[in-house]
Amino acid sequence: MRNQSIVYLRDWTSGQLVEAVLHDSIQQQHLDDHRNHWSPFVSSGAEEHGHWDWRKKWSYFSTQLSYQSFAIECNGQTQGLMIVNTIKRCRIQQHANKHLVYVEYLEAAPWNRRDIPNWTRFNGVGTVLIAAAIQLSIDEGNLGRIGLHSLPQADTFYRDKCGMTDLGLDSSYQPHPLRYFEMTENQATAFMK
Amino acid sequence: MKLTLNREWFENRIQPNENYEVGAGVPSSAADCSNSAKGEAQSQMRNEEFAEKVLLSPEVPSEH
């Protein structure tokens, strides 16, 4: 069953919180928004996730029970997308072999990553999606534990803003090694407090 | 899944003019992220291999 939750993003210009909707499943309208509104702003090579094709990702992952997708809508537009895997296990030694929710893909809309004329920029897309991953982890009995491979430009967000543990560059993540971050149950509790 | 955080949480957690970049997942510049089912399957296989390399501790039972 699909669920929606009321969440909030912050309007970059006014500084005010704006009501948004978190969907616990990517739907056709979100894929259409990505194709029609995100893609025109993506310049090749400028961003590490510049060519992510969410339609193909969704069509592949949505057929597998171990994956779940999320989308945030605000101001009539899709503001962020995420796909997670619910059957991965922890690397951090104190929780080794315990399950976590692994964030396969997370992306904010282009106008939330930089100023684009005539598009309202919102803060908090990543924060809300990480909160969703933590909540799913709690619902799955994994006490809020999550893990992910961060795109280089996002390392600071996961380390400093989210308080996740940086386990360093994962050389097994080929051909482009990324830093692997994990959030313990205590860190998840602190984040959600 | 329902997220039931109150407005105060967002007020405190999302500060004005924060300028963090967010993003996670296989970089689009990666050769095997070809935006195709094949590319995704390769990505998943790599993730499975990665999972197997996790420092498993037999003394710590899985919760599942």
XYZ file of C-alpha atoms in Angstrom:
257
model
C 0.000 0.000 0.000
C 1.310 3.404 -0.974
C 1.659 5.966 1.778
C 2.151 9.697 1.821
C 3.617 11.747 4.660
C 3.515 15.475 5.228
C 7.058 16.833 5.459
C 8.640 20.264 5.086
C 11.334 21.795 2.901
C 12.790 25.270 3.311
C 12.371 27.864 0.592
C 15.902 29.062 -0.160
C 14.824 32.653 -0.853
C 12.244 33.309 1.859
C 13.795 31.030 4.459
C 10.344 29.749 5.338
C 9.312 26.131 5.696
C 7.005 24.928 2.934
C 4.767 21.882 3.192
C 5.743 18.965 0.976
C 4.640 15.379 0.466
C 6.863 12.338 0.830
C 5.703 9.330 -1.230
C 6.983 5.899 -0.263
C 6.911 4.830 -3.891
C 8.108 6.565 -7.057
C 5.124 7.021 -9.347
C 4.722 7.783 -13.017
C 4.287 11.505 -12.433
C 7.679 11.635 -10.693
C 9.352 9.943 -13.643
C 7.578 12.335 -15.987
C 8.797 15.302 -13.924
C 12.334 13.948 -14.107
C 12.176 13.582 -17.864
C 10.387 16.840 -18.565
C 11.813 19.168 -15.939
C 15.032 17.783 -14.462
C 16.743 16.484 -17.580
C 16.844 19.806 -19.488
C 18.965 21.318 -16.699
C 21.462 18.512 -16.500
C 24.643 19.269 -18.356
C 26.788 16.351 -19.355
C 29.766 15.734 -17.162
C 29.000 18.589 -14.811
C 27.421 16.412 -12.149
C 28.171 12.900 -11.063
C 24.498 11.973 -11.264
C 23.924 13.993 -14.394
C 22.829 11.082 -16.507
C 20.928 8.945 -14.087
C 17.909 7.611 -15.901
C 15.352 7.167 -13.156
C 12.823 5.606 -15.483
C 15.175 2.717 -16.216
C 16.284 2.460 -12.627
C 12.695 2.371 -11.456
C 11.619 -0.198 -14.046
C 14.464 -2.450 -12.961
C 14.313 -2.046 -9.195
C 10.529 -1.876 -8.821
C 10.259 -5.515 -9.863
C 12.331 -6.658 -6.899
C 10.904 -6.925 -3.423
C 14.122 -5.930 -1.686
C 13.998 -2.418 -3.119
C 11.799 0.517 -2.197
C 11.586 3.943 -3.760
C 10.707 7.404 -2.445
C 9.828 10.764 -3.971
C 9.289 14.236 -2.524
C 6.785 16.619 -4.092
C 6.579 20.308 -3.325
C 5.318 23.304 -5.231
C 3.789 20.990 -7.830
C 7.136 19.426 -8.727
C 9.177 16.372 -7.856
C 12.003 17.673 -5.678
C 13.931 14.507 -4.887
C 14.103 10.778 -5.643
C 15.616 7.817 -3.807
C 15.865 4.044 -4.198
C 16.910 1.886 -1.245
C 17.785 -1.766 -0.719
C 16.454 -3.384 2.454
C 18.585 -6.522 2.588
C 22.130 -5.231 2.805
C 24.310 -5.690 5.879
C 26.463 -3.427 8.033
C 30.171 -3.002 7.497
C 30.882 -1.095 10.669
C 32.513 -3.606 12.952
C 30.345 -3.094 16.031
C 27.242 -3.973 13.954
C 28.801 -6.344 11.431
C 26.325 -8.764 9.843
C 23.276 -6.842 11.055
C 20.893 -5.655 8.397
C 20.556 -2.047 7.336
C 18.792 -0.029 4.673
C 21.253 0.765 1.897
C 20.655 3.890 -0.195
C 21.266 2.829 -3.790
C 20.472 6.179 -5.396
C 19.551 9.583 -4.010
C 19.206 12.741 -6.063
C 17.764 16.219 -5.549
C 16.227 18.164 -8.423
C 18.736 20.364 -10.319
C 17.188 23.617 -9.058
C 17.775 22.464 -5.476
C 21.481 21.976 -6.166
C 22.143 25.391 -7.678
C 20.268 28.570 -8.484
C 18.228 28.258 -11.663
C 16.207 31.328 -12.720
C 12.445 31.005 -12.311
C 12.668 27.824 -10.261
C 12.117 27.843 -6.518
C 15.108 26.342 -4.730
C 14.386 24.264 -1.651
C 16.690 23.150 1.150
C 16.256 19.880 2.936
C 15.571 17.330 0.206
C 18.507 15.156 1.236
C 17.660 15.549 4.903
C 14.077 14.386 4.368
C 15.116 11.433 2.203
C 17.696 10.316 4.762
C 15.005 10.567 7.448
C 12.798 8.371 5.251
C 15.571 5.779 4.895
C 16.051 5.787 8.674
C 12.314 5.416 9.301
C 12.138 2.511 6.856
C 15.087 0.922 8.632
C 13.222 1.288 11.928
C 10.063 -0.189 10.393
C 12.102 -3.125 9.062
C 13.471 -3.826 12.534
C 16.932 -2.486 11.753
C 16.856 0.249 14.395
C 17.578 3.064 11.966
C 20.825 1.697 10.562
C 21.519 2.893 7.012
C 24.481 2.854 4.641
C 25.415 4.465 1.331
C 28.190 5.316 -1.085
C 28.389 9.102 -1.272
C 29.033 11.052 -4.411
C 32.217 13.096 -3.760
C 30.448 16.441 -3.573
C 28.085 15.083 -0.917
C 30.647 13.676 1.533
C 30.342 16.711 3.791
C 26.576 16.370 3.974
C 26.638 12.770 5.141
C 29.598 13.221 7.489
C 28.848 16.594 9.067
C 25.144 17.188 8.575
C 23.874 13.627 9.032
C 26.540 12.526 11.493
C 27.265 9.283 9.666
C 30.481 7.326 10.158
C 32.913 7.661 7.253
C 34.420 4.243 6.585
C 36.681 5.626 3.893
C 37.122 5.095 0.216
C 35.692 1.752 -0.856
C 38.085 0.493 -3.475
C 35.785 -2.445 -4.223
C 33.204 0.005 -5.543
C 34.518 -0.056 -9.095
C 35.161 1.471 -11.480
C 34.712 4.675 -9.507
C 35.503 4.115 -5.825
C 33.366 6.214 -3.501
C 33.458 6.815 0.236
C 31.182 4.501 2.172
C 29.152 5.958 5.036
C 27.126 4.164 7.647
C 24.716 5.399 10.303
C 24.530 3.398 13.518
C 21.360 3.069 15.557
C 22.637 5.678 18.030
C 23.427 8.103 15.215
C 19.981 7.447 13.738
C 18.349 8.180 17.083
C 20.265 11.448 17.319
C 19.332 12.409 13.762
C 15.629 11.794 14.313
C 15.506 13.542 17.687
C 5.995 3.746 5.498
C 4.853 6.904 7.248
C 7.203 9.622 8.399
C 5.672 11.320 11.433
C 8.195 13.991 12.340
C 6.687 17.211 13.614
C 7.258 20.621 12.075
C 9.691 21.581 14.830
C 12.031 18.798 13.716
C 12.221 20.252 10.207
C 12.598 23.763 11.650
C 15.646 22.653 13.623
C 17.135 20.206 11.157
C 16.861 22.250 7.936
C 18.615 25.550 8.508
C 18.282 28.551 6.156
C 20.893 28.906 3.415
C 22.487 25.534 3.978
C 24.412 24.723 0.862
C 25.109 21.011 1.106
C 25.209 18.926 -2.042
C 23.406 15.627 -1.713
C 23.662 12.513 -3.794
C 24.441 8.849 -3.404
C 24.939 5.978 -5.770
C 27.005 4.846 -8.688
C 28.395 7.921 -10.499
C 26.882 8.355 -13.915
C 30.367 8.625 -15.315
C 31.069 5.057 -14.237
C 31.522 2.874 -17.257
C 29.097 0.211 -16.108
C 26.327 2.632 -15.196
C 24.993 2.619 -18.704
C 21.442 3.515 -17.760
C 20.396 0.128 -18.970
C 19.011 -2.946 -17.285
C 22.348 -4.572 -17.979
C 24.163 -1.748 -16.286
C 21.873 -1.988 -13.292
C 22.358 -5.717 -13.086
C 26.107 -5.189 -13.128
C 25.731 -2.601 -10.436
C 23.656 -4.965 -8.341
C 26.141 -7.768 -8.835
C 28.910 -5.468 -7.682
C 26.881 -4.541 -4.652
C 26.346 -8.209 -3.838
C 30.076 -8.822 -4.166
C 30.624 -5.828 -1.969
C 28.251 -7.224 0.640
C 30.173 -10.455 0.701
C 33.338 -8.538 1.451
C 31.787 -7.043 4.525
C 33.671 -7.907 7.666
C 31.299 -10.577 8.832
C 31.517 -11.593 12.431
C 30.070 -15.072 13.009
C 29.675 -14.249 16.684
C 27.120 -11.567 15.879
C 23.878 -13.159 14.760
C 21.805 -11.572 12.073
C 18.584 -9.982 13.214
C 16.746 -11.692 10.385
